[in-house]
Coordinates of C-alpha atoms in Angstrom, one line a residue:
Chain A
X11 CA 0.0 0.0 0.0
X12 CA 1.1 3.6 -0.7
X13 CA 0.2 6.8 1.1
X14 CA -0.6 10.1 -0.5
X15 CA -0.5 13.1 1.9
X16 CA -2.2 16.2 0.6
X17 CA -1.3 19.5 2.2
X18 CA -3.6 22.4 1.1
X19 CA -2.7 26.0 2.0
X20 CA -6.4 26.8 2.6
X21 CA -6.4 24.2 5.5
X22 CA -3.2 25.1 7.2
X23 CA -2.4 28.7 6.0
X24 CA -3.7 30.3 9.2
X25 CA -0.6 29.0 11.0
X26 CA 1.8 30.9 8.7
X27 CA 1.0 34.1 10.6
X28 CA 2.8 32.7 13.7
X29 CA 5.1 30.1 12.2
X30 CA 7.6 30.8 9.5
X31 CA 8.2 27.2 8.2
X32 CA 5.6 25.1 6.5
X33 CA 2.6 24.7 8.9
X34 CA 2.7 20.9 8.7
X35 CA 6.2 21.2 10.3
X36 CA 4.7 22.8 13.4
X37 CA 5.8 20.7 16.3
X38 CA 3.4 18.9 18.6
X39 CA 5.4 17.6 21.6
X40 CA 8.6 18.4 19.6
X41 CA 7.6 16.3 16.6
X42 CA 6.4 17.9 13.4
X43 CA 2.7 17.3 12.7
X44 CA 3.5 15.8 9.4
X45 CA 5.7 13.1 11.0
X46 CA 2.6 11.8 12.9
X47 CA 1.1 11.3 9.4
X48 CA 4.1 9.5 8.2
X49 CA 4.2 7.3 11.3
X50 CA 0.5 6.5 10.8
X51 CA 1.0 5.6 7.2
X52 CA 3.8 3.2 8.2
X53 CA 1.6 1.6 10.8
X54 CA -0.9 1.0 8.0
X55 CA 1.7 -0.9 6.1
X56 CA 2.7 1.9 3.6
X57 CA 6.3 1.7 2.3
X58 CA 5.9 4.5 -0.2
X59 CA 4.7 7.9 0.8
X60 CA 4.2 10.9 -1.4
X61 CA 3.6 14.4 0.0
X62 CA 2.0 16.9 -2.3
X63 CA 1.4 20.6 -1.6
X64 CA 0.0 23.7 -3.3
X65 CA 2.6 25.9 -1.7
X66 CA 6.4 25.2 -1.6
X67 CA 7.4 22.9 1.2
X68 CA 11.3 23.1 1.1
X69 CA 11.5 22.5 4.9
X70 CA 9.4 19.3 4.4
X71 CA 11.8 17.9 1.8
X72 CA 14.8 18.9 3.8
X73 CA 13.5 17.2 7.0
X74 CA 12.1 14.0 5.5
X75 CA 14.5 13.7 2.5
X76 CA 14.3 10.3 0.9
X77 CA 12.5 8.8 4.0
X78 CA 15.3 6.4 4.7
X79 CA 15.3 7.4 8.4
X80 CA 11.8 6.0 8.6
X81 CA 12.6 3.0 6.4
X82 CA 10.3 4.1 3.6
X83 CA 10.6 5.7 0.2
X84 CA 9.4 9.3 0.2
X85 CA 8.7 11.6 -2.8
X86 CA 7.2 15.0 -3.2
X87 CA 4.9 16.7 -5.7
X88 CA 2.8 19.8 -6.2
X89 CA -0.7 20.6 -7.4
X90 CA -2.7 23.7 -8.2
X91 CA -4.9 25.3 -5.6
X92 CA -7.9 24.7 -7.8
X93 CA -7.2 20.9 -8.2
X94 CA -9.8 18.6 -6.7
X95 CA -8.9 15.3 -5.1
X96 CA -9.6 13.5 -8.3
X97 CA -7.2 15.8 -10.2
X98 CA -4.6 15.2 -7.6
X99 CA -5.0 11.4 -7.7
X100 CA -4.9 11.5 -11.5
X101 CA -1.7 13.6 -11.4
X102 CA -0.1 11.1 -9.1
X103 CA -1.3 8.0 -11.0
X104 CA 2.2 7.0 -11.9
X105 CA 3.0 7.0 -8.2
X106 CA 0.0 5.0 -7.1
X107 CA -0.1 2.7 -10.2
X108 CA -2.5 -0.1 -9.2
X109 CA -1.8 -0.4 -5.6
X110 CA -4.2 0.5 -2.8
X111 CA -3.9 4.0 -1.6
X112 CA -4.2 5.7 1.9
X113 CA -5.0 9.3 1.4
X114 CA -4.5 11.8 4.2
X115 CA -6.1 15.0 3.0
X116 CA -6.2 18.1 5.2
X117 CA -4.8 19.6 8.4
X118 CA -5.7 17.5 11.4
X119 CA -4.2 15.4 14.2
X120 CA -4.4 11.6 14.1
X121 CA -4.9 10.0 17.5
X122 CA -3.5 6.5 17.0
X123 CA -1.5 4.1 19.1
X124 CA 1.8 2.7 17.9
X125 CA 1.1 -0.6 19.6
X126 CA -2.0 -1.3 17.4
X127 CA -1.8 -3.0 14.0
X128 CA -3.6 -0.8 11.6
X129 CA -3.1 -3.1 8.6
X130 CA -6.6 -4.6 8.8
X131 CA -9.2 -1.8 9.3
X132 CA -9.7 -1.3 5.6
X133 CA -9.1 -4.8 4.1
X134 CA -12.5 -6.2 4.8
X135 CA -14.4 -3.5 2.9
X136 CA -15.1 -3.6 -0.8
X137 CA -15.7 0.1 -1.1
X138 CA -13.5 3.0 -0.1
X139 CA -13.6 4.0 3.5
X140 CA -13.2 7.4 5.1
X141 CA -12.7 8.9 8.5
X142 CA -13.4 12.6 8.6
X143 CA -13.2 15.6 10.8
X144 CA -14.0 19.3 10.1
X145 CA -10.6 20.0 8.6
X146 CA -9.8 16.9 6.6
X147 CA -10.1 13.2 6.2
X148 CA -8.3 9.9 5.8
X149 CA -9.4 7.9 2.8
X150 CA -8.6 4.4 2.0
X151 CA -9.0 3.5 -1.7
X152 CA -8.5 -0.1 -2.9
X153 CA -7.8 1.5 -6.3
X154 CA -8.4 4.9 -7.9
X155 CA -11.9 3.9 -9.2
X156 CA -13.1 3.0 -5.7
X157 CA -13.2 6.8 -4.8
X158 CA -16.7 7.0 -6.5
X159 CA -18.0 4.7 -3.8
X160 CA -16.9 6.0 -0.4
X161 CA -18.5 4.9 2.9
X162 CA -17.7 5.8 6.4
X163 CA -15.3 3.6 8.3
X164 CA -16.8 1.4 11.0
X165 CA -17.0 3.2 14.3
X166 CA -14.7 0.7 16.0
X167 CA -11.6 1.9 14.0
X168 CA -8.9 2.5 16.6
X169 CA -7.9 6.0 15.6
X170 CA -9.6 9.3 15.5
X171 CA -9.0 12.7 13.9
X172 CA -9.0 16.0 15.7
X173 CA -9.4 19.2 13.5
X174 CA -6.7 21.8 13.6
X175 CA -8.3 25.1 13.0
X176 CA -6.6 27.3 15.6
X177 CA -3.5 27.4 17.8
X178 CA -5.8 26.5 20.7
X179 CA -6.5 23.2 18.9
X180 CA -2.8 22.4 18.6
X181 CA -2.2 23.5 22.2
X182 CA -5.0 21.2 23.5
X183 CA -3.6 18.3 21.6
X184 CA -0.1 18.8 22.8
X185 CA -1.4 18.8 26.4
X186 CA -3.5 15.7 25.8
X187 CA -0.6 13.8 24.2
X188 CA 1.7 14.8 27.1
X189 CA -0.8 14.0 29.8
X190 CA -2.3 10.8 28.6
X191 CA -1.1 9.6 25.2
X192 CA 2.7 9.8 25.5
X193 CA 3.0 6.0 25.0
X194 CA 0.9 6.1 21.8
X195 CA 3.5 7.9 19.8
X196 CA 7.2 7.7 19.1
X197 CA 8.3 11.0 20.6
X198 CA 11.8 12.5 20.2
X199 CA 14.2 12.1 23.2
X200 CA 14.7 9.5 25.9
X201 CA 12.7 8.9 29.0
X202 CA 14.8 9.5 32.1
X203 CA 11.9 9.0 34.5
X204 CA 8.3 8.2 34.1
X205 CA 6.7 11.1 32.2
X206 CA 9.9 13.0 31.6
X207 CA 11.4 12.9 28.1
X208 CA 14.7 14.7 27.4
X209 CA 16.4 15.5 24.1
X210 CA 20.1 15.5 23.4
X211 CA 22.5 18.1 24.9
X212 CA 20.1 19.4 27.6
X213 CA 21.8 21.4 30.2
X214 CA 20.0 21.5 33.5
X215 CA 21.3 23.5 36.4
X216 CA 21.4 21.9 39.9
X217 CA 18.4 23.5 41.4
X218 CA 16.0 23.2 38.5
X219 CA 12.7 21.5 39.3
X220 CA 11.1 19.3 36.7
X221 CA 7.6 18.1 37.4
X222 CA 6.3 15.4 35.1
X223 CA 4.9 15.2 32.5
X224 CA 7.4 17.1 30.6
X225 CA 9.1 16.9 27.2
X226 CA 12.3 18.8 26.5
X227 CA 13.9 19.1 23.0
X228 CA 17.6 19.1 22.0
X229 CA 20.1 21.8 23.0
X230 CA 18.1 23.2 25.7
X231 CA 19.3 25.1 28.7
X232 CA 17.3 25.3 31.9
X233 CA 18.9 27.8 34.2
X234 CA 19.0 27.6 38.0
X235 CA 15.8 28.0 39.9
X236 CA 13.6 27.3 36.8
X237 CA 10.5 25.2 37.4
X238 CA 9.4 23.2 34.4
X239 CA 6.0 21.4 34.4
X240 CA 3.8 19.8 35.1
X241 CA 2.6 19.7 31.5
X242 CA 5.4 21.6 29.7
X243 CA 6.7 21.1 26.2
X244 CA 10.1 22.8 25.7
X245 CA 11.2 22.8 22.1
X246 CA 14.8 22.4 20.8
X247 CA 17.3 25.2 21.1
X248 CA 15.5 26.9 23.9
X249 CA 17.0 28.9 26.8
X250 CA 14.9 29.2 30.0
X251 CA 16.6 31.7 32.2
X252 CA 16.9 31.7 36.0
X253 CA 13.8 31.3 38.1
X254 CA 11.3 31.1 35.3
X255 CA 8.3 28.8 35.8
X256 CA 6.7 27.0 32.8
X257 CA 3.5 25.1 33.5
X258 CA 0.8 23.8 31.2
X259 CA 2.6 25.6 28.4
X260 CA 4.4 25.1 25.1
X261 CA 7.7 26.8 24.3
X262 CA 8.3 26.5 20.6
X263 CA 11.9 25.8 19.3
X264 CA 14.5 28.6 19.2
X265 CA 12.9 30.7 21.9
X266 CA 14.6 32.6 24.8
X267 CA 12.6 33.1 28.0
X268 CA 14.0 35.7 30.3
X269 CA 14.5 35.3 34.1
X270 CA 11.8 35.2 36.8
X271 CA 8.8 34.8 34.5
X272 CA 5.7 32.7 35.0
X273 CA 4.1 31.0 32.1
X274 CA 0.8 29.2 32.6
X275 CA -1.4 28.0 29.8
X276 CA 0.7 29.8 27.2
X277 CA 2.4 29.1 23.9
X278 CA 5.6 31.0 23.3
X279 CA 7.1 31.2 19.9
X280 CA 10.2 33.5 20.1
X281 CA 8.7 36.8 21.1
X282 CA 5.0 35.9 20.5
X283 CA 3.0 34.8 23.5
X284 CA -0.4 33.2 23.2
X285 CA -2.7 32.9 26.2
X286 CA -5.5 30.4 26.1
X287 CA -7.4 31.4 29.2
X288 CA -8.1 34.9 27.9
X289 CA -7.7 33.9 24.2
X290 CA -5.4 36.6 23.1
X291 CA -1.8 37.0 22.0
X292 CA 0.9 39.5 22.5
X293 CA 4.2 40.4 20.7
X294 CA 7.0 41.3 23.2
X295 CA 9.5 43.8 21.9
X296 CA 11.5 43.3 25.0
X297 CA 14.4 41.0 24.3
X298 CA 15.1 40.7 28.0
X299 CA 11.8 38.9 28.4
X300 CA 11.2 36.9 25.2
X301 CA 13.2 36.6 22.0
X302 CA 14.4 34.3 19.4
X303 CA 17.5 32.2 19.9
X304 CA 19.5 32.4 16.8
X305 CA 21.3 29.2 16.1
X306 CA 24.7 29.8 14.7
X307 CA 28.1 28.1 14.9
X308 CA 30.2 29.9 17.5
X309 CA 33.5 31.2 16.2
X310 CA 35.5 32.0 19.3
X311 CA 38.8 32.0 17.5
X312 CA 37.6 34.3 14.8
X313 CA 35.9 36.5 17.3
X314 CA 39.1 36.7 19.4
X315 CA 41.1 37.6 16.3
X316 CA 38.6 40.3 15.3
X317 CA 38.7 41.6 18.8
X318 CA 42.4 41.9 19.0
X319 CA 42.7 43.5 15.5
X320 CA 40.0 46.0 16.2
X321 CA 41.7 46.9 19.6
X322 CA 45.0 47.3 17.8
X323 CA 43.5 49.6 15.2
X324 CA 41.8 51.7 17.8
X325 CA 45.0 51.8 19.8
X326 CA 46.9 53.1 16.8
X327 CA 44.3 55.7 16.1
X328 CA 44.4 56.8 19.8
X329 CA 48.1 56.8 20.1
X330 CA 49.0 60.3 18.8
X331 CA 46.0 62.1 20.5
X332 CA 46.9 60.3 23.7
X333 CA 50.5 61.3 23.7
X334 CA 49.7 64.8 22.6
X335 CA 47.0 65.5 25.2
X336 CA 48.7 63.8 28.1
X337 CA 51.9 65.8 27.3
X338 CA 49.9 68.9 27.3
X339 CA 48.2 68.0 30.6
X340 CA 51.6 67.0 32.0
X341 CA 52.9 70.5 31.1
X342 CA 50.0 72.0 33.0
X343 CA 50.8 69.7 35.9
X344 CA 47.4 67.9 36.1
X345 CA 48.2 64.4 35.2
X346 CA 48.2 61.6 37.7
X347 CA 48.1 57.9 37.1
X348 CA 46.5 55.3 39.3
X349 CA 47.0 51.6 39.4
X350 CA 43.8 49.6 39.2
X351 CA 43.1 45.9 39.5
X352 CA 40.1 44.5 37.5
X353 CA 38.5 41.1 37.3
X354 CA 39.1 39.3 34.0
X355 CA 36.3 36.7 34.5
X356 CA 34.1 35.2 37.2
X357 CA 36.9 32.8 38.1
X358 CA 38.4 35.7 39.9
X359 CA 41.4 36.1 37.6
X360 CA 42.6 39.7 37.6
X361 CA 44.8 42.1 35.7
X362 CA 46.5 45.4 36.6
X363 CA 46.4 48.5 34.6
X364 CA 47.5 52.2 35.0
X365 CA 44.8 54.7 34.3
X366 CA 44.9 58.4 33.9
X367 CA 43.0 60.1 36.7
X368 CA 40.8 62.7 35.0
X369 CA 38.4 65.2 36.5
X370 CA 37.2 66.5 33.2
X371 CA 37.6 70.2 34.2
X372 CA 39.9 71.7 31.6
X373 CA 39.5 71.7 27.9
X374 CA 42.3 69.1 27.5
X375 CA 40.7 66.8 30.1
X376 CA 37.3 67.1 28.3
X377 CA 38.9 66.3 25.0
X378 CA 40.7 63.4 26.7
X379 CA 37.3 61.9 27.7
X380 CA 35.4 62.7 24.5
X381 CA 38.0 60.8 22.4
X382 CA 37.8 57.9 24.9
X383 CA 41.6 58.3 25.6
X384 CA 41.1 57.4 29.3
X385 CA 40.6 53.8 28.0
X386 CA 43.9 53.8 26.0
X387 CA 45.9 51.8 28.5
X388 CA 43.1 49.2 28.5
X389 CA 43.5 48.6 24.8
X390 CA 46.7 46.6 25.4
X391 CA 44.8 44.2 27.5
X392 CA 42.2 43.8 24.7
X393 CA 45.0 43.3 22.1
X394 CA 46.3 40.5 24.2
X395 CA 42.8 39.0 24.5
X396 CA 42.6 39.3 28.3
X397 CA 39.5 41.4 27.9
X398 CA 37.2 42.2 25.0
X399 CA 37.0 45.5 23.2
X400 CA 33.3 45.6 24.1
X401 CA 31.8 43.4 26.8
X402 CA 30.7 43.6 30.4
X403 CA 31.5 46.5 32.6
X404 CA 34.9 46.4 34.2
X405 CA 34.7 45.6 37.8
X406 CA 37.4 46.6 40.2
X407 CA 38.6 43.9 42.6
X408 CA 36.5 44.3 45.8
X409 CA 34.4 42.1 48.1
X410 CA 31.1 43.5 46.8
X411 CA 32.1 42.9 43.1
X412 CA 33.4 39.4 43.9
X413 CA 30.0 38.5 45.3
X414 CA 28.3 40.0 42.3
X415 CA 30.3 37.9 39.9
X416 CA 29.5 34.8 41.9
X417 CA 26.3 34.1 39.8
X418 CA 27.5 35.6 36.5
X419 CA 29.3 32.7 34.8
X420 CA 29.4 34.4 31.4
X421 CA 31.1 37.6 32.7
X422 CA 33.7 38.8 30.1
X423 CA 34.6 42.4 30.6
X424 CA 35.4 44.8 27.8
X425 CA 37.2 48.1 27.4
X426 CA 33.7 49.5 26.6
X427 CA 30.6 48.2 28.4
X428 CA 27.4 47.0 26.7
X429 CA 25.3 49.1 29.1
X430 CA 27.1 52.2 27.8
X431 CA 25.7 51.6 24.4
X432 CA 22.2 51.5 25.9
X433 CA 23.0 54.8 27.7
X434 CA 21.3 53.7 30.9
X435 CA 22.0 55.7 34.0
X436 CA 24.6 54.0 36.3
X437 CA 23.6 51.7 39.1
X438 CA 20.1 50.9 38.0
X439 CA 18.7 47.5 37.4
X440 CA 18.6 47.9 33.6
X441 CA 22.4 48.0 33.5
X442 CA 22.7 44.5 34.9
X443 CA 19.8 43.2 32.8
X444 CA 21.3 44.7 29.6
X445 CA 24.7 43.3 30.3
X446 CA 23.4 39.8 30.9
X447 CA 21.2 39.9 27.8
X448 CA 24.1 41.0 25.5
X449 CA 26.4 38.5 27.1
X450 CA 24.1 35.7 26.0
X451 CA 23.3 37.2 22.6
X452 CA 26.6 38.8 21.5
X453 CA 27.9 38.6 18.0
X454 CA 30.6 40.3 16.0
X455 CA 28.3 42.6 14.0
X456 CA 26.3 43.7 17.0
X457 CA 29.4 44.3 19.0
X458 CA 30.8 46.5 16.2
X459 CA 27.5 48.5 16.0
X460 CA 27.5 49.0 19.8
X461 CA 31.1 50.1 19.8
X462 CA 30.5 52.7 17.2
X463 CA 27.5 53.9 19.1
X464 CA 29.5 54.4 22.3
X465 CA 32.4 56.2 20.5
X466 CA 29.9 58.5 18.8
X467 CA 27.9 59.3 21.9
X468 CA 31.1 59.8 23.9
X469 CA 32.1 62.4 21.2
X470 CA 28.8 64.1 21.2
X471 CA 27.9 64.2 24.9
X472 CA 31.3 65.4 26.1
X473 CA 31.2 68.5 23.9
Chain B
X26 CA 3.4 60.3 24.8
X27 CA 0.8 62.6 26.2
X28 CA 0.7 61.8 29.9
X29 CA -2.5 63.2 31.6
X30 CA -2.3 64.2 35.2
X31 CA -5.4 65.2 37.2
X32 CA -6.5 65.3 40.8
X33 CA -9.5 63.1 41.6
X34 CA -12.2 64.9 43.6
X35 CA -11.1 62.6 46.5
X36 CA -7.7 64.3 46.4
X37 CA -5.8 61.3 44.9
X38 CA -3.7 62.1 41.8
X39 CA -4.6 60.1 38.8
X40 CA -2.0 59.7 36.0
X41 CA -3.2 58.4 32.7
X42 CA -0.5 56.8 30.5
X43 CA -1.6 56.3 26.9
X44 CA 0.1 54.2 24.3
X45 CA 3.4 52.5 25.1
X46 CA 5.5 52.4 28.3
X47 CA 8.7 51.0 26.9
X48 CA 12.3 51.9 26.0
X49 CA 13.0 55.6 25.7
X50 CA 9.4 56.5 26.5
X51 CA 9.9 55.5 30.1
X52 CA 12.0 58.6 30.7
X53 CA 9.0 60.9 30.5
X54 CA 7.0 59.0 33.0
X55 CA 10.0 58.7 35.3
X56 CA 10.4 62.5 35.2
X57 CA 6.7 63.0 35.8
X58 CA 6.2 60.5 38.6
X59 CA 8.8 61.6 41.0
X60 CA 7.5 65.2 41.7
X61 CA 3.9 63.9 41.9
X62 CA 4.9 61.3 44.5
X63 CA 6.9 64.0 46.4
X64 CA 3.6 65.9 46.8
X65 CA 1.2 63.0 47.2
X66 CA 2.5 59.5 47.9
X67 CA -0.9 57.9 47.2
X68 CA -1.6 57.8 43.5
X69 CA -3.4 55.8 40.8
X70 CA -2.0 55.1 37.4
X71 CA -4.8 54.8 34.9
X72 CA -3.7 52.2 32.4
X73 CA -7.0 52.1 30.4
X74 CA -5.2 53.5 27.4
X75 CA -1.8 51.8 27.9
X76 CA -1.4 49.3 25.1
X77 CA 2.1 48.0 25.7
X78 CA 4.6 47.8 28.6
X79 CA 8.0 46.2 28.7
X80 CA 10.5 45.5 31.5
X81 CA 11.9 49.1 31.5
X82 CA 8.3 50.3 31.8
X83 CA 7.6 48.0 34.7
X84 CA 10.9 49.1 36.2
X85 CA 9.7 52.7 36.2
X86 CA 6.4 51.8 37.8
X87 CA 8.3 49.8 40.4
X88 CA 10.6 52.7 41.1
X89 CA 7.4 54.8 41.6
X90 CA 5.9 52.2 43.9
X91 CA 9.1 52.0 46.0
X92 CA 9.2 55.7 46.4
X93 CA 5.5 55.9 47.3
X94 CA 5.9 53.1 49.9
X95 CA 9.0 54.8 51.4
X96 CA 6.7 57.8 52.0
X97 CA 4.0 55.6 53.5
X98 CA 1.9 55.7 50.4
X99 CA 1.1 53.4 47.5
X100 CA 1.0 53.4 43.7
X101 CA -2.0 51.5 42.4
X102 CA -2.9 50.5 38.9
X103 CA -6.4 50.7 37.3
X104 CA -8.1 49.6 34.1
X105 CA -5.5 47.3 32.7
X106 CA -6.0 46.1 29.1
X107 CA -5.7 42.4 28.6
X108 CA -2.2 42.5 27.0
X109 CA -0.8 44.7 29.7
X110 CA -2.4 42.5 32.4
X111 CA -0.8 39.5 30.7
X112 CA 2.6 41.1 30.8
X113 CA 2.2 41.8 34.5
X114 CA 1.2 38.2 35.2
X115 CA 4.1 36.8 33.2
X116 CA 6.6 39.0 35.0
X117 CA 4.9 38.4 38.4
X118 CA 4.4 42.2 38.8
X119 CA 0.7 41.5 39.4
X120 CA 1.8 40.1 42.8
X121 CA 3.5 43.4 43.6
X122 CA 1.0 46.1 42.5
X123 CA -2.5 46.4 43.7
X124 CA -4.6 46.3 40.6
X125 CA -8.2 47.5 40.2
X126 CA -10.7 47.2 37.3
X127 CA -11.4 51.0 37.3
X128 CA -9.9 54.3 38.4
X129 CA -12.9 54.8 40.7
X130 CA -12.3 51.5 42.5
X131 CA -8.6 52.2 42.8
X132 CA -9.3 55.7 44.3
X133 CA -12.0 54.3 46.6
X134 CA -9.5 51.7 47.8
X135 CA -7.3 54.5 49.2
X136 CA -10.3 56.0 51.1
X137 CA -11.3 52.6 52.5
X138 CA -8.0 51.9 54.2
X139 CA -5.6 53.7 56.5
X140 CA -3.6 55.4 53.8
X141 CA -3.8 59.1 53.5
X142 CA -3.1 61.2 50.5
X143 CA -1.4 64.5 50.1
X144 CA 2.0 65.5 51.4
X145 CA 3.0 62.3 53.1

């Protein structure tokens, strides 16, 4: 038997507003909806599956490829929006040839049980059989001519369809699968305890609480104090920050959830949050609370090289003004140096540097600050790679700062601080929030932009 | 952002914040709140026209609340739209602020307890 899966944009297009890939790839318990179709086709004894769509489905082809991972042969095709099911079957007649055909037409969820043999529900019938719901149907056709004589499948068939017409439908199904039907499907990950399924490369801090049932995807980080579940679906490439609670909720892949948040009966997809009790959604523009996690290959060596080269270039540019202005200030007798010790990282490594003490009173001193020359001596630390050109605020060695660094593993100071680019007043909560955010989300381009912003604002504000 | 400030007949200042309370827009409300709290530490923020709030907006309201409490007063929120309410719930700020469905109820809540308004 062969399976023909028909994906019509009119049935699933509503999901495109909130999901950028093909709607049939939307995950239910971290498994694409379409994969449930494939699994069901396999349980029905299909070894050849063709997926046809009226809108391009590159993600589908990339994910399922030849089907070898499922031990089947998969192929893909397209049809016109105006094509009826007869047209579609006709177009795919070379695929179906004379074998019996299982047709999955529409956008729905199939409740089946992998432990049941579905090879027999259709064999006893002489006519074609169908199981339907509001948003689609499953048809069994002995051959293509049988489609003229369709009758409903007997009520005792051991599967059912649930329509998918809103995100609420998908949410309800995810919760149902997690709560009561986990063993009916092959779900990605491995069961560490009853009701807890974890993917690969899941990093869980020591004091994270996981209450079953929970399913967690690949490459997930659950930070300290987080409480996950009961009834939580965490997609792949997700970061849940410190102290955040996720309960009866779905966090779609590649989402970042900030610290100390509470999610109950919500679906989060990057910065979009859907609430089901009140039936509304919200787009957060605040990256400290919700954002997308961009998956990219880290390039620490390249980044270090760029950092050192940029620091060298800046040091060369600063060299002459620094020598000229300090000489001028020396002649006027108002230059003093002080030796400072800063932390290099949260492992309490330190470095020493001599800084020019500047009160910013005279014209020379103002020029010194506006050209950022007071940071000149720090450039040599950045060239050596001990600190970054732009990173976290430099913290002097002190008891208070030592304590502050205790829970800031990613601390990496820079000659210029991230919070300076955001221009927040000193000593307010936003400085710390901003620093922690950029520490997690830093990249070379953004660092460059922020550095230029600091240099520019330093020039402008010191005038 | 056109922040409206009026004195309720009961003597409680009511500040209406329309539109968005996020990013750079928070500076205006920060500047506006402090002198009002210096005069009257019991006040109501009318959020019925507030469409969006982010963490910096919540930070400003928290600063206001902290200042009001330090002067034995309170800063109460009224008329939250669903999305703003949702943001407060997600960030747990709903556990910190006293929230009322309408400005009238928020103002009345000051009269029904021991808090006094004006020059505290």
